[in-house]
Each structure stands twice: as C-alpha cells, then as structure tokens.
CSV table of C-alpha atoms in Angstrom, one decimal:
chain,number,residue,atom,x,y,z
A,1,UNK,CA,75.8,104.8,59.4
A,2,UNK,CA,79.3,105.7,60.6
A,3,UNK,CA,80.0,109.4,61.1
A,4,UNK,CA,82.5,110.0,58.2
A,5,UNK,CA,79.9,108.6,55.8
A,6,UNK,CA,77.2,110.7,57.4
A,7,UNK,CA,79.4,113.8,57.0
A,8,UNK,CA,79.8,113.0,53.3
A,9,UNK,CA,76.1,112.4,52.8
A,10,UNK,CA,75.1,115.6,54.6
A,11,UNK,CA,77.5,117.5,52.3
A,12,UNK,CA,76.3,115.8,49.2
A,13,UNK,CA,79.7,114.4,48.4
A,14,UNK,CA,80.9,110.8,47.7
A,15,UNK,CA,84.0,108.9,46.6
A,16,UNK,CA,87.4,107.9,48.0
A,17,UNK,CA,88.9,111.3,47.2
A,18,UNK,CA,87.0,112.7,50.2
A,19,UNK,CA,87.8,109.9,52.6
A,20,UNK,CA,90.6,111.5,54.7
A,21,UNK,CA,88.8,114.9,54.7
A,22,UNK,CA,85.6,113.1,55.9
A,23,UNK,CA,87.4,111.3,58.7
A,24,UNK,CA,89.0,114.6,59.8
A,25,UNK,CA,85.7,116.5,59.6
A,26,UNK,CA,83.9,113.8,61.6
A,27,UNK,CA,86.6,113.9,64.3
A,28,UNK,CA,86.4,117.7,64.5
A,29,UNK,CA,82.6,117.7,64.6
A,30,UNK,CA,82.6,115.1,67.4
A,31,UNK,CA,84.6,117.4,69.6
A,32,UNK,CA,82.9,119.9,72.0
A,33,UNK,CA,82.8,123.3,70.3
A,34,UNK,CA,83.9,125.7,69.3
A,35,UNK,CA,86.1,123.8,66.8
A,36,UNK,CA,88.8,125.1,64.5
A,37,UNK,CA,90.5,122.9,61.9
A,38,UNK,CA,93.8,124.0,60.4
A,39,UNK,CA,94.6,122.7,56.9
A,40,UNK,CA,96.5,123.5,53.8
A,41,UNK,CA,93.5,122.6,51.7
A,42,UNK,CA,90.4,124.2,53.2
A,43,UNK,CA,87.9,123.9,50.4
A,44,UNK,CA,86.6,120.4,51.0
A,45,UNK,CA,86.8,120.6,54.7
A,46,UNK,CA,84.7,123.8,54.7
A,47,UNK,CA,82.0,122.0,52.7
A,48,UNK,CA,82.1,119.0,55.0
A,49,UNK,CA,82.1,121.0,58.3
A,50,UNK,CA,79.8,123.7,57.2
A,51,UNK,CA,79.2,126.3,59.9
A,52,UNK,CA,79.8,123.8,62.7
A,53,UNK,CA,83.6,124.4,62.6
A,54,UNK,CA,86.0,127.1,61.6
A,55,UNK,CA,88.3,126.0,58.8
A,56,UNK,CA,91.5,128.0,58.5
A,57,UNK,CA,94.1,127.7,55.7
A,58,UNK,CA,97.7,127.5,57.0
C-alpha cells in the first residue's frame, strides 16, 4: 500500500477530497522528526498526522 493511502486508512478517512492532504501528510511523516506542517486548513491534516507532526494554522 502506498504511503498516502496508508495515512488515509490509519485516520479512517477515504475519498478524493482528502487526496492532497494525504500526500502532504505522507510527505511530512516520512521526514525525520520533529515535523511541523504549516497550513491554512489544519483540521484534516491534524487528523491525518495525529501526534506525529505539529500542524499549525497560518
């Protein structure tokens, strides 16, 4: 299973509306920590990243 799909499955989400967020989350989670993601829409990314990355609204 590719990583963006795995991130969606782990978060219990599905559908194309999460595709870009899943790709961003998978990229962030593949980086060595600690990881911070800056976004204008933090809700979905917070769910996708969980406690493994800090998600900050800008």
